[in-house]
XYZ file of C-alpha atoms in Angstrom:
460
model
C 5.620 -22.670 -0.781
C 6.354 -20.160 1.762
C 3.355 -19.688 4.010
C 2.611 -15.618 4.402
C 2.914 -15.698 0.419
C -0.505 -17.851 0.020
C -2.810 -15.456 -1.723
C -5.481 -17.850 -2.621
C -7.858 -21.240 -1.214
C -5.641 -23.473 -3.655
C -2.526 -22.403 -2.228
C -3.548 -22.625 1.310
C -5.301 -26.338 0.562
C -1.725 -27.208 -1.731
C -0.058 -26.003 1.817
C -1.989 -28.065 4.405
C -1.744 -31.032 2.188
C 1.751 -31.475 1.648
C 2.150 -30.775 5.632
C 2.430 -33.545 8.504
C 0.327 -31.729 10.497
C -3.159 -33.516 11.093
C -4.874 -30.625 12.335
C -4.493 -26.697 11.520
C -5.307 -24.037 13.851
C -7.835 -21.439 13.332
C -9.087 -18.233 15.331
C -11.412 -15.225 15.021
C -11.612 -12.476 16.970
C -14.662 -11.848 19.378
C -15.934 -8.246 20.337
C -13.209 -7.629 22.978
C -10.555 -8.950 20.662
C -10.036 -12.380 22.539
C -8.828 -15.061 19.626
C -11.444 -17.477 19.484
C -10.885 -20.369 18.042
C -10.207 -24.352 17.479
C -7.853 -26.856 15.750
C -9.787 -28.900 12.455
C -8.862 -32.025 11.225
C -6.815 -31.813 7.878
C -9.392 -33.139 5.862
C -12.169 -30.948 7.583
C -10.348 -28.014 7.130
C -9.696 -28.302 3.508
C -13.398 -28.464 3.292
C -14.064 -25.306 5.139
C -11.539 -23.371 2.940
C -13.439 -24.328 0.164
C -16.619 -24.309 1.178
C -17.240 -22.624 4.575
C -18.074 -23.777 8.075
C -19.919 -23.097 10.776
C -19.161 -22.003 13.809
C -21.472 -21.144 17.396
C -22.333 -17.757 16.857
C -22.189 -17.674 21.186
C -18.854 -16.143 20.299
C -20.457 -12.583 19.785
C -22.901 -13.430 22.807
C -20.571 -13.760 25.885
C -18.355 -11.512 27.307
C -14.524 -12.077 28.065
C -15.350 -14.330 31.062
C -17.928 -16.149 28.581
C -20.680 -14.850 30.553
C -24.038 -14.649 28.354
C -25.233 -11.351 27.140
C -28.842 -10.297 28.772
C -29.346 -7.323 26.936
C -28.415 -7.925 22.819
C -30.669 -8.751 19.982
C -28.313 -10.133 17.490
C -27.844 -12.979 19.196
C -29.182 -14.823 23.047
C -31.408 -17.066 24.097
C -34.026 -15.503 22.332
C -32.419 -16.910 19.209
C -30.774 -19.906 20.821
C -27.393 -19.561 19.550
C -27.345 -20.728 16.156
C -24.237 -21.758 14.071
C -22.866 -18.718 12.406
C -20.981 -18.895 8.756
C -18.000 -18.315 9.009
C -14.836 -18.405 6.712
C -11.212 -19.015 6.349
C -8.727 -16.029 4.967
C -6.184 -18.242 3.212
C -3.554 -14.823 2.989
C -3.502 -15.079 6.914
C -1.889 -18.188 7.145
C 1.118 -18.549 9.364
C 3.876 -20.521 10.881
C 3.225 -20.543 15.032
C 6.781 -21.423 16.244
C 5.070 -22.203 19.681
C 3.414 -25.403 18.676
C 5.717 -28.027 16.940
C 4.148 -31.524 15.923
C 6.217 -35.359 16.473
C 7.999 -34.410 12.991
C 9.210 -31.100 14.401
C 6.780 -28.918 12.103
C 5.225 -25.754 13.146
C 2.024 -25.601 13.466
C -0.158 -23.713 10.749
C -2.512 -20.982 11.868
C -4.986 -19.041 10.034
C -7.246 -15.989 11.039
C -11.105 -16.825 9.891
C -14.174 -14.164 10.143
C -17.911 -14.753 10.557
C -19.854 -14.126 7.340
C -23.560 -13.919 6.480
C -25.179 -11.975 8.766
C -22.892 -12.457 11.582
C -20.672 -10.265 9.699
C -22.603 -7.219 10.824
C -20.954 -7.634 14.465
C -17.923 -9.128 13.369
C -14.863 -7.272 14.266
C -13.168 -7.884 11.249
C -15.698 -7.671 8.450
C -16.397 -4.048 10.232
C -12.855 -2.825 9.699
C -12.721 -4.106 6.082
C -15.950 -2.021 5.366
C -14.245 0.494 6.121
C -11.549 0.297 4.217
C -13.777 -0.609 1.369
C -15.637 3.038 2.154
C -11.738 4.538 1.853
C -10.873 2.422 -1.519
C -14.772 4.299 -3.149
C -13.019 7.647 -2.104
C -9.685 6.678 -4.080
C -7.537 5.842 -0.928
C -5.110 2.896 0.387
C -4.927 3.012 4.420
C -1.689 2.429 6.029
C -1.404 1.666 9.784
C 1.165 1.330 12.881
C 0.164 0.266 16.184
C 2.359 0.321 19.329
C 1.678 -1.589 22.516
C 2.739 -1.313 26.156
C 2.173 -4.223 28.632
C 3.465 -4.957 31.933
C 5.302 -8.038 32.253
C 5.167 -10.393 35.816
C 7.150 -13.425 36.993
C 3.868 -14.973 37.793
C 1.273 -17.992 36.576
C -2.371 -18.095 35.518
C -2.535 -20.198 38.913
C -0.293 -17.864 41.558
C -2.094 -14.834 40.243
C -5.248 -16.321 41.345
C -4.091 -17.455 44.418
C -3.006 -14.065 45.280
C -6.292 -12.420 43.746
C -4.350 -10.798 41.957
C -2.763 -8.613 45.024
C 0.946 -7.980 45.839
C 1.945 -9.363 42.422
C 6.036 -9.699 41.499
C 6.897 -7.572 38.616
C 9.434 -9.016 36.310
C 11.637 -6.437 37.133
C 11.910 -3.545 39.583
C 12.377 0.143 39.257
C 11.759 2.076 36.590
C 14.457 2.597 34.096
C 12.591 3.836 30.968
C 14.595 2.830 27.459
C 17.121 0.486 30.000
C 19.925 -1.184 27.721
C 21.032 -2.918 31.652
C 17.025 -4.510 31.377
C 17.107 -5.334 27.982
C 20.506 -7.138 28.215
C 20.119 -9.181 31.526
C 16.567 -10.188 30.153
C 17.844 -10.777 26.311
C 16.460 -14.166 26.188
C 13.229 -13.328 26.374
C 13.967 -10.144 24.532
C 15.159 -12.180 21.778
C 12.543 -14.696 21.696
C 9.910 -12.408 21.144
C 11.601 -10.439 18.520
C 12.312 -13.746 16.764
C 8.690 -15.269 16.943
C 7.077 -12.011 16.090
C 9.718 -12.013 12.899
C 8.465 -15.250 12.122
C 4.912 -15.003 12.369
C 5.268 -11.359 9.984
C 4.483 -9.381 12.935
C 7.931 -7.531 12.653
C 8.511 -5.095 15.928
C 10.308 -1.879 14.312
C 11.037 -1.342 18.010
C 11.423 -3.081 21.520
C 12.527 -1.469 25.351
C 11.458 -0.845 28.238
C 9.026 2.007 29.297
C 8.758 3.730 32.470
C 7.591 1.095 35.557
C 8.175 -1.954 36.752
C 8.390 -4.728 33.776
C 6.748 -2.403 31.545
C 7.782 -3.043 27.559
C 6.268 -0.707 24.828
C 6.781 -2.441 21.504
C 6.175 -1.057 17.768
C 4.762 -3.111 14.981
C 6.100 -2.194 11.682
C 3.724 -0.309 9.520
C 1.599 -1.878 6.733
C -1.261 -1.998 5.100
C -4.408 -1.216 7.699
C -5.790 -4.352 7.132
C -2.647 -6.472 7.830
C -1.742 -3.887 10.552
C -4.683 -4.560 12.683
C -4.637 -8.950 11.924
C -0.857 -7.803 13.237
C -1.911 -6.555 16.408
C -4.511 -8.848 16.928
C -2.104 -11.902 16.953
C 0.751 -10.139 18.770
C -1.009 -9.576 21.631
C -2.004 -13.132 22.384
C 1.065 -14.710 21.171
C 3.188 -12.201 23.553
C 0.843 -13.731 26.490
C 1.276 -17.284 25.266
C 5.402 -16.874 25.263
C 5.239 -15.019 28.343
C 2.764 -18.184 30.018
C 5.779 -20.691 28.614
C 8.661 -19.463 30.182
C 6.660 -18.975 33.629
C 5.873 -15.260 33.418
C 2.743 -13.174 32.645
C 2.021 -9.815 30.483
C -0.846 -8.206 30.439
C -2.511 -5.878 28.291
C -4.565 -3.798 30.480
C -5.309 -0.632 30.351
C -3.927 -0.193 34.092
C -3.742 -2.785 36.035
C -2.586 -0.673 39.314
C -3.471 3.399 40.059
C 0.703 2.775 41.494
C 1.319 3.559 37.703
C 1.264 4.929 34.785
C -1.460 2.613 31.965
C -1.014 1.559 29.243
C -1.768 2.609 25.723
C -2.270 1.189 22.157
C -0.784 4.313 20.219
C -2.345 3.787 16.438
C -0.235 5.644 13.616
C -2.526 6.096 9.975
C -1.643 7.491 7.010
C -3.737 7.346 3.613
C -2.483 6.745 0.287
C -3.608 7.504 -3.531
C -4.995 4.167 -4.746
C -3.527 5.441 -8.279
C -0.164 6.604 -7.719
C 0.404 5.052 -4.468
C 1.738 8.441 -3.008
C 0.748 9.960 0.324
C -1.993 11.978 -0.017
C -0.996 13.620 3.805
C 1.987 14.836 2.380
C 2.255 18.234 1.030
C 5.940 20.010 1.091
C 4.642 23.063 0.298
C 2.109 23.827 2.950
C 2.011 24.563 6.941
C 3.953 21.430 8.856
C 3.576 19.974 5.321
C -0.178 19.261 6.133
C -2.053 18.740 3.273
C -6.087 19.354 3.215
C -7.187 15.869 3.012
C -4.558 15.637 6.139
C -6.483 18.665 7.724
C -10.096 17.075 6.632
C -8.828 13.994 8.013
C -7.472 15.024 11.478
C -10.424 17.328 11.965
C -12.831 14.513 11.371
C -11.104 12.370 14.068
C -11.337 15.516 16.407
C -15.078 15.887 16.040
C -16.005 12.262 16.127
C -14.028 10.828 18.714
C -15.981 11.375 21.853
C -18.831 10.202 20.421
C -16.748 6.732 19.342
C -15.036 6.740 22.500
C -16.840 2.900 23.750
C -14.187 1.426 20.672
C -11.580 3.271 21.415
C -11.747 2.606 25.594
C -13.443 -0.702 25.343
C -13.141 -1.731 29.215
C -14.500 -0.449 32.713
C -10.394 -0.554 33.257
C -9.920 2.171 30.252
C -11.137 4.666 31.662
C -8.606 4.669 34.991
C -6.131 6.109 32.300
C -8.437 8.675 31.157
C -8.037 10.753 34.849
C -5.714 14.458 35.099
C -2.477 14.108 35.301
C -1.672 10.806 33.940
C -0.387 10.961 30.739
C -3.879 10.564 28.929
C -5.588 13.459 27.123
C -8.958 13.596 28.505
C -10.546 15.802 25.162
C -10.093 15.136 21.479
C -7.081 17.943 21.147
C -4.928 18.023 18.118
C -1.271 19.085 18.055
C 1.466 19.053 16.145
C 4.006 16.679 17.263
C 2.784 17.392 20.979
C 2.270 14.294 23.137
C -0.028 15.727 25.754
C -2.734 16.083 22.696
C -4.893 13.229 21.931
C -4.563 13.685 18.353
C -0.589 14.075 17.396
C 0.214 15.576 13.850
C 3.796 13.884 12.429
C 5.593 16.246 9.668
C 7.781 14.323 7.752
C 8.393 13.169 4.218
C 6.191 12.066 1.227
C 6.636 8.606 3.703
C 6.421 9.934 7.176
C 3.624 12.210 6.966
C 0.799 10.573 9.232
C -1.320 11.361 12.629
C -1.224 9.802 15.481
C -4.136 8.452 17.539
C -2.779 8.481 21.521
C -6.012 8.288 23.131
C -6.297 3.918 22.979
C -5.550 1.825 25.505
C -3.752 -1.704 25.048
C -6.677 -3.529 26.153
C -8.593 -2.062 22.908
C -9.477 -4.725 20.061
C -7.400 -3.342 17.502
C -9.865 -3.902 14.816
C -12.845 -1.670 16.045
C -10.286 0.849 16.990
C -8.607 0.970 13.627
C -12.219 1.214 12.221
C -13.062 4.461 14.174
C -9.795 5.725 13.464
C -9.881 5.175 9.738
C -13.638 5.727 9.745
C -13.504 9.258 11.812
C -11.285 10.341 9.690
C -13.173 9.789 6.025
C -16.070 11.440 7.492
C -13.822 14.316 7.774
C -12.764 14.408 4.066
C -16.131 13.528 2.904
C -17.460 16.650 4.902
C -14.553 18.902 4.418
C -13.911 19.778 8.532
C -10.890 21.661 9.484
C -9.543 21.153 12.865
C -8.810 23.052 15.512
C -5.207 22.692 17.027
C -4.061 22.650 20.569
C 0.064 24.205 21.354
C 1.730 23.694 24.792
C 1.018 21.313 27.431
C -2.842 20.407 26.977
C -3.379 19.177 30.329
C -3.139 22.389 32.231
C -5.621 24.129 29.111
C -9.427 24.128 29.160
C -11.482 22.710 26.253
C -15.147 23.319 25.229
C -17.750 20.266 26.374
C -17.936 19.724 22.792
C -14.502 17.458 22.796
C -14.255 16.340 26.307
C -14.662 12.856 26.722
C -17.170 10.749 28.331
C -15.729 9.128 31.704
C -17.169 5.820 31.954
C -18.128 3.291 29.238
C -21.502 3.623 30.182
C -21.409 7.128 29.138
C -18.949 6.179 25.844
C -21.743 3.757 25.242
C -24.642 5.945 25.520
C -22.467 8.097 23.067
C -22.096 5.706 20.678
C -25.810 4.465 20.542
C -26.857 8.593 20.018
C -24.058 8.745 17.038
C -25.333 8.812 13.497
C -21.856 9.195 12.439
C -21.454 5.824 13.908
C -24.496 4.357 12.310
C -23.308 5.609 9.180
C -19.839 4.480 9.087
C -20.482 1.119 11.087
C -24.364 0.038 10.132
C -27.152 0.097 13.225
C -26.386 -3.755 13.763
C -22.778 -3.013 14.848
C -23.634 0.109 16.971
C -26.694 -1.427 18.989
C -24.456 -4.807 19.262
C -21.403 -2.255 20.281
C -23.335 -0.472 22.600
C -25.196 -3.328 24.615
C -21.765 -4.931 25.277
C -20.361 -1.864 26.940
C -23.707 -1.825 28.991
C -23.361 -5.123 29.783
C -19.796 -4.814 31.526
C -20.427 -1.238 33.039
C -23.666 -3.492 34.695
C -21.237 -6.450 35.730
C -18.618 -4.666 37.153
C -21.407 -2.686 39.336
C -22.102 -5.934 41.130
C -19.100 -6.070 43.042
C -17.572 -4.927 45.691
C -14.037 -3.401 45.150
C -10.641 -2.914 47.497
C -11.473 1.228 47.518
C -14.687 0.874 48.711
C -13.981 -1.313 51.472
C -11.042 0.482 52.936
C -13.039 3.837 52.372
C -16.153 3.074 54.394
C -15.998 -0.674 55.950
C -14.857 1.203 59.818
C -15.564 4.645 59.397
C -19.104 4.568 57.826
């Protein structure tokens, strides 16, 4: 039985059975899209496929440095940090070449959610209500996401020992799309190709971007729901290959103002649930735009600064969202212009999609999916026709109305004030949502950073 082809609990519990593996690996995804998770006992995890488990429900109360929330209600000390439900998606199941056991098997992983009520702050029960909200309208979601991440020949422990100053890249220069790069460094190259092939995270395409050690890779498109489990798996497994050969990537959003940051690009596209046709596709009309494309597009332009907080989830997101480096700083629209945040593709009955530019890598790809997607069925449902930006849309001036806020206290702020949000995400999410980004805009105030101190340590 091939592993990504398990579609139900039997076939998962025929899988782990027949294996030599004693334990199985699972993970969930927390609010900032760090896997979460734990290895179970054969026997234990059989039972929790058919039944269930539990698991600390702390998971949605700390923060990426497991530092306890202060400020949210779902969970805290107030409620003392019950055991969540939680289950096991047998369809996720896959092969992680990275961990073999004494018999030289691979080691099984499998993506779980929270459920109950847990599920109201759960990244991934949020994106699949929303795709459930596009399947009542009549429409299939389809999904692409492209990463960039800067890659270091350093540790977990010389980073730290150099506070993360005067860091080595992996390489030097810049050499955007460099064949030299990718064919010195082809083992690694290779490697991550092949684990990402085996994992069915297929890269559609791999090279290098503009920077130092900078990569920008493509994940194949597919259904949104597979798309964003895709992403959310790639990005760790890229660190833990990275960590194994003795270098580092990272998925900030910038992690130096020396350079450019770095984005998570999402491509959508909707299809008819009937016919299974592309319902953005319409030869016949203006850059073969059809309405629901227009509806859709124009509901991403109006909603987006108000759902900025999940699409710049970080105090570090919003360093890319400055003039004049290559980051839209309102919710423009053009057709296949890249200084827009919103990108319209022509192309085929296949092709035909929008994308998204505005994310940053450091964004947990299932909230951002879920604005995307979600943004966008408001604007069918309400029937909003965009308004569309031509030429270079950094030197043009927008109304307040679509300028962005420009720190995630201000995206969260946003968010809380959105009924759109509350009514594509539920108020649980959106307070939950909102008191996060609080939290970290509040944590990051506490310190003391490098600007500061070479601004006014003398001369003040």
């Amino acid at each position: 039985m091939q592993e990504r082809t398990l579609q139900t609990i039997d076939d998962a519990i025929a899988l782990v059975k027949q294996s030599s593996l004693s334990h199985i690996k699972l993970g969930l995804s927390d609010i900032d899209g760090v896997i979460r998770g734990k290895y179970m006992r054969k026997d234990k995890f059989i039972s929790a496929l058919q039944s269930g488990f539990a698991f600390c429900d702390v998971v949605m109360g700390w923060d990426s440095n497991d530092e306890l929330y202060d400020n949210t209600t779902f969970t805290g000390w107030h409620t003392a940090y019950p055991d969540a439900a939680a289950r096991i998606d047998p369809s996720t199941c896959r092969r992680l070449p990275l961990e073999r056991n004494a018999q030289g098997e691979d080691m099984l992983f499998f993506i779980a959610e929270l459920d109950g009520p847990a599920a109201q702050v759960c990244p991934r029960r949020l994106l699949h209500r929303v795709i459930q909200r596009a399947a009542d309208l009549g429409f299939d979601a389809h999904a692409a996401l492209e990463y960039e991440f800067f890659m270091f020949d350093e540790t977990p422990d010389s980073i730290r020992e150099k506070q993360y100053r005067n860091l080595k890249n992996w390489t030097p220069g810049n050499f955007g799309y460099s064949v030299l790069r990718s064919t010195v460094h082809a083992d690694f190259y290779e490697e991550l190709m092949d684990l990402c092939e085996r994992m069915d995270l297929p890269i559609e395409s791999l090279h290098t971007e503009t920077g130092p050690g900078v990569l920008e890779a493509a994940i194949a498109v597919d259904r949104i729901d597979h798309a964003a489990d895709k992403g959310f798996l790639f990005k760790t497994f890229t660190k833990a290959l990275a960590e194994q050969q003795g270098l580092m990537a990272t998925f900030m959003a910038k992690w130096s103002h020396h350079h450019s940051g770095q984005s998570g690009h999402i491509h959508l596209s909707l299809t008819d649930r009937k016919t299974g046709l592309n319902v953005f596709h319409d030869p016949k009309a203006e850059h073969h735009m059809s309405a629901l494309h227009r509806h859709f597009a124009a509901g991403q332009q109006r909603y987006m600064p108000e759902l900025m907080a999940m699409y710049a989830q970080t105090i570090n997101s919003y360093t890319r969202l400055v003039p004049g480096y290559w980051a839209p700083l309102e919710a423009s629209l053009g057709v296949e212009n890249r200084t827009t945040a919103l990108r319209v593709i022509p192309g085929g009955p296949k092709a035909q999609r929008i994308e998204v530019r505005i994310g940053s890598a450091d964004a947990n790809p299932y909230i951002a999916l879920a604005a995307a997607l979600g943004s966008g069925l408001l604007g069918i449902e309400q029937k909003l026709e965009p308004t569309f930006t031509f030429g270079n849309a950094y030197t043009q001036e927008f109304p307040e109305s679509i300028k962005f806020p420009q720190t995630l206290w201000e995206a969260a702020q946003r968010l809380r004030r959105s009924d759109a949000a509350r009514d594509l995400f539920g108020n649980v999410f959106v307070d939950h949502m909102a008191a996060t980004r609080e939290w970290e805009e509040r944590k990051f105030r506490e310190y003391v950073t490098d600007w500061e101190l070479q601004r006014y340590f003398e001369i003040i």
